[in-house]
Short mmCIF file of C-alpha atoms and ligand atoms in Angstrom, two decimals:
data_model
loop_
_atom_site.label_atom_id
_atom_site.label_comp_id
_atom_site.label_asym_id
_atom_site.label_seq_id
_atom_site.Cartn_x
_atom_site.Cartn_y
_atom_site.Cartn_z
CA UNK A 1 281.23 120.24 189.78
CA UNK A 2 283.28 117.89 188.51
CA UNK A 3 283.57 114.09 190.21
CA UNK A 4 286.66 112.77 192.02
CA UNK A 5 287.77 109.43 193.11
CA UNK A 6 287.72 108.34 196.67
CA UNK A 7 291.25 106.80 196.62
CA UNK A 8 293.65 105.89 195.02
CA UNK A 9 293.15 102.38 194.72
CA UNK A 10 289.65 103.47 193.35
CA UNK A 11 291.18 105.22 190.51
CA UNK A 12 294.01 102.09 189.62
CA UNK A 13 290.87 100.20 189.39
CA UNK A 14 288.82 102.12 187.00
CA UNK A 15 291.69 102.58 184.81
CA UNK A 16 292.70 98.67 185.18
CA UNK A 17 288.28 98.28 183.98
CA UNK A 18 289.38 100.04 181.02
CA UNK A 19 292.26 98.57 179.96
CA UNK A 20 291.29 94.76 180.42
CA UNK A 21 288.51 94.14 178.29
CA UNK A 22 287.82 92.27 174.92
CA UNK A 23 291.21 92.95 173.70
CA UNK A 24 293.44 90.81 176.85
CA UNK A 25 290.68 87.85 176.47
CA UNK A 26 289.22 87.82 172.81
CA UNK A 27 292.72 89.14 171.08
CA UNK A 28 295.77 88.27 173.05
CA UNK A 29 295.55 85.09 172.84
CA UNK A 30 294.92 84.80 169.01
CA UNK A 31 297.56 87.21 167.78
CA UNK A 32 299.64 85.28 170.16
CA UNK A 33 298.61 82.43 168.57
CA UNK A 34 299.37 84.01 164.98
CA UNK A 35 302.54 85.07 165.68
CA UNK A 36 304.27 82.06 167.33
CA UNK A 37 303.81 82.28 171.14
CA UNK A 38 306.25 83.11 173.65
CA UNK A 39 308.69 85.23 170.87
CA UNK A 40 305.61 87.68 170.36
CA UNK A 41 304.93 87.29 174.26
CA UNK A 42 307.94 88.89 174.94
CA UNK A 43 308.40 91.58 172.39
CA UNK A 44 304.61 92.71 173.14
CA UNK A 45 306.16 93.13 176.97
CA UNK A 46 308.72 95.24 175.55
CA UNK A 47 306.30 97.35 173.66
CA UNK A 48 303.97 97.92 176.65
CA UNK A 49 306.88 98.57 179.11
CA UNK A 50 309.22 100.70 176.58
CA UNK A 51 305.73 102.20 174.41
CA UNK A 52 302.91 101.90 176.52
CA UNK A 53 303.79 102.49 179.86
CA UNK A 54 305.56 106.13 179.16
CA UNK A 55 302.45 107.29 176.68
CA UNK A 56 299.94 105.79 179.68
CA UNK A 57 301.63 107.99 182.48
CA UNK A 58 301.77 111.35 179.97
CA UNK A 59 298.13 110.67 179.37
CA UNK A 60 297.36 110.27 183.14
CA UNK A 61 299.42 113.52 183.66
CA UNK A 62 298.19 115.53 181.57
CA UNK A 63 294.71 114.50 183.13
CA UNK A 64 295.20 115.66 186.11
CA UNK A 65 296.97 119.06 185.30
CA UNK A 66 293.76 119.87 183.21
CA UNK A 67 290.90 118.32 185.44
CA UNK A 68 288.63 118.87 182.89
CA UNK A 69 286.99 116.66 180.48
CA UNK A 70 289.76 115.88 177.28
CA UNK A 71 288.89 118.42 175.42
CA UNK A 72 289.07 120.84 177.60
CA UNK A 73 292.03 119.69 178.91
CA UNK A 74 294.25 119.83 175.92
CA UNK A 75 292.50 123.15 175.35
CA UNK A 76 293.89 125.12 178.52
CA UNK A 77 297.06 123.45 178.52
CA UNK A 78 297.70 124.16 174.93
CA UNK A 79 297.07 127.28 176.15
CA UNK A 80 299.27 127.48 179.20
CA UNK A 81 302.00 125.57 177.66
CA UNK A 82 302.26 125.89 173.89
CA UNK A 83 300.53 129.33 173.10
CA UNK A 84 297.80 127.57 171.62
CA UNK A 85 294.27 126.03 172.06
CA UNK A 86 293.69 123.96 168.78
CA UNK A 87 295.90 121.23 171.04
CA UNK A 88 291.75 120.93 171.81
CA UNK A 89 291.67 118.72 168.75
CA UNK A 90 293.61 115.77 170.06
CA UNK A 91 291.22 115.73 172.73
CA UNK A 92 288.23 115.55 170.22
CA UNK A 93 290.16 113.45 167.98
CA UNK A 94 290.38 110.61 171.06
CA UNK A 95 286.54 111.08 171.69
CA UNK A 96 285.78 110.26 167.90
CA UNK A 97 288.25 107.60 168.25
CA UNK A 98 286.35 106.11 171.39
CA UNK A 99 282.75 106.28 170.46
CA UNK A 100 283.77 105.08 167.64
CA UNK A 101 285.69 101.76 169.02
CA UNK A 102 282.58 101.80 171.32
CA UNK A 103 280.06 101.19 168.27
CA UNK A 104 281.91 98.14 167.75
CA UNK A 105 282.98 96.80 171.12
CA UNK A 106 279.30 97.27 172.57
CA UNK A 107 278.25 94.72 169.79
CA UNK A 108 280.81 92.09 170.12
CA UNK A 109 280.10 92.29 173.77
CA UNK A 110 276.28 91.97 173.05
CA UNK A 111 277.64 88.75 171.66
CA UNK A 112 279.24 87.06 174.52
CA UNK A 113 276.38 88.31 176.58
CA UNK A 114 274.32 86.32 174.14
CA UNK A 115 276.62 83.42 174.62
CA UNK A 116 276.78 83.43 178.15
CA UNK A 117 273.10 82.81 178.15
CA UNK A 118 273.39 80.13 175.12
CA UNK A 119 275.96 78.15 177.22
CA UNK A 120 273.45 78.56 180.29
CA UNK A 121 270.57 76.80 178.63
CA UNK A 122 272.94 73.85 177.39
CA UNK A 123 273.02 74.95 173.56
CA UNK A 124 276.63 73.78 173.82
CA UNK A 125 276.10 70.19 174.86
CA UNK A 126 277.45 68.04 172.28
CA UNK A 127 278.89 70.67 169.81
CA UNK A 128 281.22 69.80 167.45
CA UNK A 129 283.04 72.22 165.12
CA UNK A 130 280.26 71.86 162.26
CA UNK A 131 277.63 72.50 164.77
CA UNK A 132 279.36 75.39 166.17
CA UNK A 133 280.68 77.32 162.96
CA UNK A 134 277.07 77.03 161.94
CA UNK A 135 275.62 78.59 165.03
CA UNK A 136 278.00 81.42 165.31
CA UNK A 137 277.09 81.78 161.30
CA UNK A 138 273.56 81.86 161.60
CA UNK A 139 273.61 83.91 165.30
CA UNK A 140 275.50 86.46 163.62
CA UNK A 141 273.10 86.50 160.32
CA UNK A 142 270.19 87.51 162.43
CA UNK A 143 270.48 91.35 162.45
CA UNK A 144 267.69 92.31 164.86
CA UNK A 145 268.93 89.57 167.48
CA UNK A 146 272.87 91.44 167.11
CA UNK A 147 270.80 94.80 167.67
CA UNK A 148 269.20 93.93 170.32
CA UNK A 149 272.25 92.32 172.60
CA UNK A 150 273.77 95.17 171.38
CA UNK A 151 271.38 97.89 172.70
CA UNK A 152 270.82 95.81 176.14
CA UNK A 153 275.22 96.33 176.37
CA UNK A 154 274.57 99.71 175.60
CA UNK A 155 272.21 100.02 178.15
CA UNK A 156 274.08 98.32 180.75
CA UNK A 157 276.92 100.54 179.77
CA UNK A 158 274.55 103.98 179.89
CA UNK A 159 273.32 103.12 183.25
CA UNK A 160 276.51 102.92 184.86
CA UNK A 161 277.79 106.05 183.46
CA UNK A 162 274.42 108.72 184.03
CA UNK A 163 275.21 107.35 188.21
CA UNK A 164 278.34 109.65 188.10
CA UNK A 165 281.92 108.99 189.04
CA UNK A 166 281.65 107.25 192.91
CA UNK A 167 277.94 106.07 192.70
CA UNK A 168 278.92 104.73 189.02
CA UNK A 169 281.65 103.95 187.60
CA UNK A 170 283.65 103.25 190.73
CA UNK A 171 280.67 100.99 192.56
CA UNK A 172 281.18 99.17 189.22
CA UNK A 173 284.63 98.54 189.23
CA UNK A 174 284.96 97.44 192.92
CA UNK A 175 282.48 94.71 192.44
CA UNK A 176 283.53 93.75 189.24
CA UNK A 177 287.02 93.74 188.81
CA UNK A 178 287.49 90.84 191.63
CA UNK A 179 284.99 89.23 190.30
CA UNK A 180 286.98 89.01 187.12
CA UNK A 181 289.85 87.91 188.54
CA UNK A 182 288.27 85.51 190.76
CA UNK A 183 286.38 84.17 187.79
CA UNK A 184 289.58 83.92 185.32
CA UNK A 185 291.25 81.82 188.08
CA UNK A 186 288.62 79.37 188.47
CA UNK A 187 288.24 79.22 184.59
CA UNK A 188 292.54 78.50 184.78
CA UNK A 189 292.07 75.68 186.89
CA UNK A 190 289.87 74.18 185.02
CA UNK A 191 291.84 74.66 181.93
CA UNK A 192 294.59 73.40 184.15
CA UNK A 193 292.28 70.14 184.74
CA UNK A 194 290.83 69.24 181.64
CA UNK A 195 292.88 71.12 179.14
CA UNK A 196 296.21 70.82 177.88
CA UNK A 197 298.49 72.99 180.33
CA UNK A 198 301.96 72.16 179.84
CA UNK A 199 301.78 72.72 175.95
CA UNK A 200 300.18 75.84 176.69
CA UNK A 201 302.80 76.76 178.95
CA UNK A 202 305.55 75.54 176.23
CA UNK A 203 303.68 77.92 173.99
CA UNK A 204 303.70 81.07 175.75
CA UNK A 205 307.15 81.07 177.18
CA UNK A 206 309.27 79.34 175.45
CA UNK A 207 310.42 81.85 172.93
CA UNK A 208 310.97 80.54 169.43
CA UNK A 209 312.47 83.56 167.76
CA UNK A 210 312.51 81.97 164.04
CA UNK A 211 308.70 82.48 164.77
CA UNK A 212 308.54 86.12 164.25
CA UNK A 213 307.71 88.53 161.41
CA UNK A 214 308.97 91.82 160.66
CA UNK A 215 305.14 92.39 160.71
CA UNK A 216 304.67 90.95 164.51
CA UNK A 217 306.48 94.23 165.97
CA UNK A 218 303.70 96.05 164.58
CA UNK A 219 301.21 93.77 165.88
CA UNK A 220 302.64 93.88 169.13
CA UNK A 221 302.76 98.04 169.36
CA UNK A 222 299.21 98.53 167.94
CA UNK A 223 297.83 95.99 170.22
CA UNK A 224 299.93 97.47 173.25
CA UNK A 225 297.97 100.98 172.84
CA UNK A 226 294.38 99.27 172.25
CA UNK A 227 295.11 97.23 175.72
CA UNK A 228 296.11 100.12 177.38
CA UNK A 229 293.14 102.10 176.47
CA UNK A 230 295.79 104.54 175.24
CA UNK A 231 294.89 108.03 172.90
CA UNK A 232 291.03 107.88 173.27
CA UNK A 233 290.72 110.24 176.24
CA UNK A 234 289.87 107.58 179.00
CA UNK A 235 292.58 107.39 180.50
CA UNK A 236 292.88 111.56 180.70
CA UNK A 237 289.46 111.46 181.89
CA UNK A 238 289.76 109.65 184.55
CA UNK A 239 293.74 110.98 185.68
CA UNK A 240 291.40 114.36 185.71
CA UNK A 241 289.25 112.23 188.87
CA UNK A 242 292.64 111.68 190.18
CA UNK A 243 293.36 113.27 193.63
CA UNK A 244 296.34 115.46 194.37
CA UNK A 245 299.44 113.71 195.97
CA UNK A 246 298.78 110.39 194.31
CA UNK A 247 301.87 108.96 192.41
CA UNK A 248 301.04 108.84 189.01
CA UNK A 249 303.97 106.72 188.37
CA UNK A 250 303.52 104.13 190.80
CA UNK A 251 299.72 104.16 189.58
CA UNK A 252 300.40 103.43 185.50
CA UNK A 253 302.88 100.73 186.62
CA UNK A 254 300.54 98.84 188.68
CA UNK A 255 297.71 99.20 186.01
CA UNK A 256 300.15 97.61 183.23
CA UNK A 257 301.21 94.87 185.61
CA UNK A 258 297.91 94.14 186.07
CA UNK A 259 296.73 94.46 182.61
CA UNK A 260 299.52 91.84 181.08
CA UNK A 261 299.10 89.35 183.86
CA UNK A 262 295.43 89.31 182.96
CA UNK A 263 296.25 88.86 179.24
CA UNK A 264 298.77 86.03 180.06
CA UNK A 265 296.24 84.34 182.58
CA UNK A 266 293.16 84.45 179.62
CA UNK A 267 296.01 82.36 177.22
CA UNK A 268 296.16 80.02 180.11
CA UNK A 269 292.44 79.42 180.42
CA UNK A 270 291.67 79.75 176.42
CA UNK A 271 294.89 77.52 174.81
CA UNK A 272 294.61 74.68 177.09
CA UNK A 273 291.54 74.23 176.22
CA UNK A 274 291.97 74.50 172.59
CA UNK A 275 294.92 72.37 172.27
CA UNK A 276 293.20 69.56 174.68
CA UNK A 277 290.67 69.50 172.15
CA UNK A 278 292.90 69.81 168.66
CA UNK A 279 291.38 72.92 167.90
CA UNK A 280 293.19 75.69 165.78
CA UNK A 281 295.13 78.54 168.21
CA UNK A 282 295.46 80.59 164.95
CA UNK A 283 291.38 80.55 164.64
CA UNK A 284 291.18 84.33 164.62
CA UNK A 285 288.29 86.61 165.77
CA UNK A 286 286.20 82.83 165.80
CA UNK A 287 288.35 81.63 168.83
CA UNK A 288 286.38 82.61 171.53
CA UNK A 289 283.22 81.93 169.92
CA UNK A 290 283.33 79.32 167.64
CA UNK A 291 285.79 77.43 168.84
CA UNK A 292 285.25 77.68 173.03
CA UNK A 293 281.98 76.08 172.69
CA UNK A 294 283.31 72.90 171.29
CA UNK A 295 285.51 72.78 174.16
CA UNK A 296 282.67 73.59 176.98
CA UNK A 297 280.71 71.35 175.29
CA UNK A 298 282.43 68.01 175.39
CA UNK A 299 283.91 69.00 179.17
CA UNK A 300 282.35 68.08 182.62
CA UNK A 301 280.04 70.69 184.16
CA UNK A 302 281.06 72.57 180.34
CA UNK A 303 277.90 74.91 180.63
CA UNK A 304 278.76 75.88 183.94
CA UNK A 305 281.90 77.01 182.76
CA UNK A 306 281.19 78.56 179.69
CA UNK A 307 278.67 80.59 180.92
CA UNK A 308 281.55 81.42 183.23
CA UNK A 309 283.70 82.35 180.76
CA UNK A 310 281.36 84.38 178.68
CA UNK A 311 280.26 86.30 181.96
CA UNK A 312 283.76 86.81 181.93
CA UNK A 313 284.35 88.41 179.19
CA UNK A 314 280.82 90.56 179.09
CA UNK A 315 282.32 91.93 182.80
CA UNK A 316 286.22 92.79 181.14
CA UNK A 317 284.10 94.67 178.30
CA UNK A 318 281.50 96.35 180.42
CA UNK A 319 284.11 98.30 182.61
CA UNK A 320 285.76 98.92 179.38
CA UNK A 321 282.94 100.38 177.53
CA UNK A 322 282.31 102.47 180.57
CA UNK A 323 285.74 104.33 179.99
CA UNK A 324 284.77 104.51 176.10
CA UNK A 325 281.55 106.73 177.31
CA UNK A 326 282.80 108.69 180.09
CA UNK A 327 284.90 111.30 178.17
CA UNK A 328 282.31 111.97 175.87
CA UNK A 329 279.90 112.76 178.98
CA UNK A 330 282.30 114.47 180.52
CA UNK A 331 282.90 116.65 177.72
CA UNK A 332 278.93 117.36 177.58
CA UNK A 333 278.14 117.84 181.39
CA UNK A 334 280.81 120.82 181.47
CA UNK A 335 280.90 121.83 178.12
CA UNK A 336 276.91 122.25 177.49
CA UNK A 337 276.06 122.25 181.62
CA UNK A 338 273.99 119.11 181.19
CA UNK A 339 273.33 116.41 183.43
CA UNK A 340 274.97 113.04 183.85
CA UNK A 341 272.05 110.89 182.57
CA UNK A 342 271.17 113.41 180.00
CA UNK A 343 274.38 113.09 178.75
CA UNK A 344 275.03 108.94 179.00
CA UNK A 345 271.95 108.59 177.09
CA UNK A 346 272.35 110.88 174.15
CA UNK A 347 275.85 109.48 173.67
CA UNK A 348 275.07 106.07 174.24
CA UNK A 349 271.84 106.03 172.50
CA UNK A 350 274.04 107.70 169.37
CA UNK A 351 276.21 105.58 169.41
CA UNK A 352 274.44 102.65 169.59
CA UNK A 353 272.96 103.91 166.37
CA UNK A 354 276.37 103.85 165.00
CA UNK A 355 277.33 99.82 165.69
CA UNK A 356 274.11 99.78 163.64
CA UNK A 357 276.90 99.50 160.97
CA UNK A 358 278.70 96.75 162.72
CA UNK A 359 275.60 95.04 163.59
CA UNK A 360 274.77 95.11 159.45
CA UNK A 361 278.24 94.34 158.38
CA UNK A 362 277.77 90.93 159.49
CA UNK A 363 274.47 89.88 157.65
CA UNK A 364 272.45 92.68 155.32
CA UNK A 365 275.56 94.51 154.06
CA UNK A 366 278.33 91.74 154.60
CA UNK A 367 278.65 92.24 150.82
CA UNK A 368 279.68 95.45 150.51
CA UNK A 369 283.35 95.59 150.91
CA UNK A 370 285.33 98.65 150.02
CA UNK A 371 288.57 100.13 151.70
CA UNK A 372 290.13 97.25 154.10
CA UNK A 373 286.87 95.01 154.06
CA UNK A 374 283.56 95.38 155.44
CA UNK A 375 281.58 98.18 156.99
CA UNK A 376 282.79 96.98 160.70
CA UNK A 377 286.36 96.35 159.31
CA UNK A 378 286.56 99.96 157.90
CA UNK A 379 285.63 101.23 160.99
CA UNK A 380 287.84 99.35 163.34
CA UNK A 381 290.79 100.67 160.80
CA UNK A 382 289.81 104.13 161.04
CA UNK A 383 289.87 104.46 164.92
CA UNK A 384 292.12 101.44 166.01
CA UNK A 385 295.19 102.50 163.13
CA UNK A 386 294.46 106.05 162.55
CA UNK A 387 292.78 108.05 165.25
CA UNK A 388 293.94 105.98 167.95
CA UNK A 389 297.91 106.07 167.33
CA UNK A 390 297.70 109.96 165.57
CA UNK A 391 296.38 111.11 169.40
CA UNK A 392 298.51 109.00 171.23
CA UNK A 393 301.67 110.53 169.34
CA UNK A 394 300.40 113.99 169.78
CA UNK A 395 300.16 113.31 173.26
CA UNK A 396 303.32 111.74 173.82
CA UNK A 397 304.62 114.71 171.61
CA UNK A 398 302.66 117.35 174.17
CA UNK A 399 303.77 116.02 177.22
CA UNK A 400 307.33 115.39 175.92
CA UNK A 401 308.56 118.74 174.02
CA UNK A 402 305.49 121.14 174.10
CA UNK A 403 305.01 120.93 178.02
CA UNK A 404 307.62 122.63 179.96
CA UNK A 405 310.00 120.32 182.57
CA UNK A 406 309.29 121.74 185.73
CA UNK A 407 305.03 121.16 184.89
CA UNK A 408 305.63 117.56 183.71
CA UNK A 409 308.00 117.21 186.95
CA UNK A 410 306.20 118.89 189.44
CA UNK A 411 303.20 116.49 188.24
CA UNK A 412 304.88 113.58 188.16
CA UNK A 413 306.74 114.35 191.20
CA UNK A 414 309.79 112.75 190.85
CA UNK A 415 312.10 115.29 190.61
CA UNK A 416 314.94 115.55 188.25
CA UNK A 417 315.98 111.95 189.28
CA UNK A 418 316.79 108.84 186.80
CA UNK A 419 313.19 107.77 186.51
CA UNK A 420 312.18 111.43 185.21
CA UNK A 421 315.06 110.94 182.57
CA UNK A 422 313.58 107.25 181.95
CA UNK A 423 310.05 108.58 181.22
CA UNK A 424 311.39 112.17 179.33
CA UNK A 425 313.75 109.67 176.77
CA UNK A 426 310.98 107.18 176.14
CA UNK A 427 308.31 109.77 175.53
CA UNK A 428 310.34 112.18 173.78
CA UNK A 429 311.60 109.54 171.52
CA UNK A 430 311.27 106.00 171.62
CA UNK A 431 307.40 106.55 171.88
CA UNK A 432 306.87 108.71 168.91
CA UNK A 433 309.49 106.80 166.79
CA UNK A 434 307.27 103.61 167.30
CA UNK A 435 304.04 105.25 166.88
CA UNK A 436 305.16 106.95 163.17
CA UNK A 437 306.03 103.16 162.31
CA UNK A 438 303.13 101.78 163.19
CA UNK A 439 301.24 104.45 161.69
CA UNK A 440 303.36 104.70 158.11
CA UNK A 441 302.94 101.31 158.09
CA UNK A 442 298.95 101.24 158.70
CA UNK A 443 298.63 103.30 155.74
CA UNK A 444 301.28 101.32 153.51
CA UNK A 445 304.10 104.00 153.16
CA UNK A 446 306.52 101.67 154.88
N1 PFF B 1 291.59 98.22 176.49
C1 PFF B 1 290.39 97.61 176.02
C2 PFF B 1 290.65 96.18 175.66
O1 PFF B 1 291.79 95.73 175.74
O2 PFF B 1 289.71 95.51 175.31
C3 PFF B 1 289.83 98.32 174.84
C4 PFF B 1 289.62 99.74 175.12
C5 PFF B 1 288.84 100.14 176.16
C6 PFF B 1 290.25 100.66 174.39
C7 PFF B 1 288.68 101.44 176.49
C8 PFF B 1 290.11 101.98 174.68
C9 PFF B 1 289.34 102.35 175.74
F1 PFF B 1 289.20 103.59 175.98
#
């Protein structure tokens, strides 16, 4: 039998887990910061509203009309809808996708887990940006240290997974979702105290169109389906928890509100900081972690708050990893009648296997370069720009032409009203339109 959510706030919560992670704390603020502040602000908004909201609310739907794992799902309604069940493979192809991402994310996590505890002791009294590149340089060189953070993320990750839907993954979420928010407030205030907040304010609001690239409307779509946690199965997975009667609508909306204001309040506790200190906004993937610590650790009470902040960001991840996992176990508990912890472990414990790669990328193997980079960077390029936006068009594609009107109404239950039109024009069109840019452009056709 196949777990449910108790409500639906439980289920706007997981899904909200998912999508806030590594990508609105670590990322958002640095491509903002690459691609000139509040002009890419605002076209990412359109993106996520216009591209990711419509592609978030298929996925959700076609969830719950299956109610099975992804696979599954796109199996019977390929069936039931399109006279065929190889529509299966865009569920598989969004499980590869997110075990994949997983391999990654669980290390970079295992990271600011590590940091969380580094800021704890005090290593980040006194840093300055020698002392910090070289700590991030030499943490990152020590391949056992990576593997380990990385399999006690993993574990974390397993645990909360084998425990099943309510005992699980939604315990999880209720305790630490407002702890995230509670924690990302406090950490804004203090940016707000000791930081520089009105530039950072100036920065992310105050558009400054000559700012943008032809490239930044690519940046903003690809990023708008990683934040979403959109094509890799999670969010079908869960819709598939999703009791009857629940607006599916009203649901996505909430969870993309949510999402952006998070993203918008982690720029407001990260730039303040880094412009109070005349640090670089444009620092990259180093940002969080080679630049924070200079900040935390020339501020009052700066190991308090950067183990704050690193807690912070090991929380967004965890509930996000904890999406990346479920379909997979999903897929194995129905498909191959297994149990829940059976199934948590053999996936995670594979996959951990597989950020072995990551882990090695940065140290052992951070020579060998093929493709677009490293090891890690071909990796992240194969699931964030290939798998990721090839099963988020198919789905758009599915739940726009393939499924018939009165299914995709009858689930959404809105009738044949304006907002049915809204969603039917952006997924039948707008949505796939963007995706085959982004995509054409990933692999260097356009
Ligand atoms: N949305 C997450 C983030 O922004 O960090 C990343 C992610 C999580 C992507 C879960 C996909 C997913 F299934």
């Amino acid at each position: 039998m196949h777990g449910h959510w108790s409500s639906r706030a439980a289920f706007i919560l997981a899904v909200t887990g998912s999508a806030v992670g590594l990508g609105n704390i670590w990322k958002f603020p640095y491509i903002t910061g690459e691609n000139g502040g509040g002009a890419f602000v605002l076209l990412y908004l359109g993106c996520v509203f216009a591209v990711g909201m419509p592609i978030l609310v298929s996925e959700v739907l076609l969830g719950r009309r299956g109610r099975r794992n992804p696979i599954a799902t796109m199996a019977i309604l390929g069936q039931e809808e399109g006279g065929s069940r190889h529509w299966r493979l865009v569920g598989t192809m969004g499980v590869i996708a997110g075990l994949l991402i997983l391999s990654f994310y669980s290390v970079i996590a295992g990271w600011s887990l590590a940091y969380a505890l580094k800021s704890a002791v005090g290593s980040f009294a006194g840093t300055d940006a020698r002392s910090a590149a070289f700590e991030f340089f030499t943490f990152t060189g020590n391949w056992k240290a990576l593997l380990a953070w990385h399999a006690v993320f993993m574990a974390m990750t397993v645990f909360v997974v084998a425990a099943g839907v309510q005992h699980g993954l939604e315990r999880a979420v209720r305790v630490l979702m407002p702890l995230l928010v509670v924690m990302l407030l406090v950490l804004v205030a203090y940016s707000a105290r000791y930081g520089a907040f009105e530039e950072t304010l100036v920065y992310l609001f105050k558009p400054d169109f000559s700012e943008l690239s032809g490239e930044s409307m690519l940046i903003a779509l690809g990023h708008c389906f990683f934040t979403l946690s959109i094509g890799m199965g999670v969010v079908m997975a869960y819709g598939a928890y999703l009791p009857e009667g629940t607006s599916i609508a009203a649901s996505s909306l909430t969870v993309v509100l949510a999402d952006t204001v998070i993203a918008l309040l982690a720029g407001m506790a990260v730039f303040p900081l880094v412009f109070g200190n005349g640090l670089n906004p444009a620092e990259g993937p180093g940002l969080v972690f080679e630049t924070l610590p200079i900040a935390f650790g020339q501020l009052p009470a700066g190991s308090v708050f950067g183990t704050v902040f690193f807690l912070l960001l090991t929380f967004a991840a965890w509930t996000s990893a904890i999406g990346l996992l479920e379909p997979a176990v999903a897929w194995i508990v129905e498909r191959h009648q297994r149990s829940r912890v059976v199934g948590a472990v053999v996936v995670g414990g594979l996959t951990w296997l597989m950020g072995l790669a990551t882990v090695l990328s940065f140290n052992v193997l951070s020579d060998l370069r093929f493709g677009r980079g490293t090891l890690f960077q071909n990796i992240d390029f194969l699931a964030s720009n290939i798998l990721l936006p090839a099963s988020a068009l198919l789905i758009t594609v599915f739940a726009g032409w393939i499924m018939c009107r009165n299914s995709s109404s009858e689930e959404l239950a809105m009738g044949s009203g304006l907002l049915y039109k809204g969603w039917r024009l952006l997924s039948r069109v707008v949505a796939p339109l963007a995706i085959l840019v982004i995509a054409f452009r990933a692999v260097g056709v356009i």
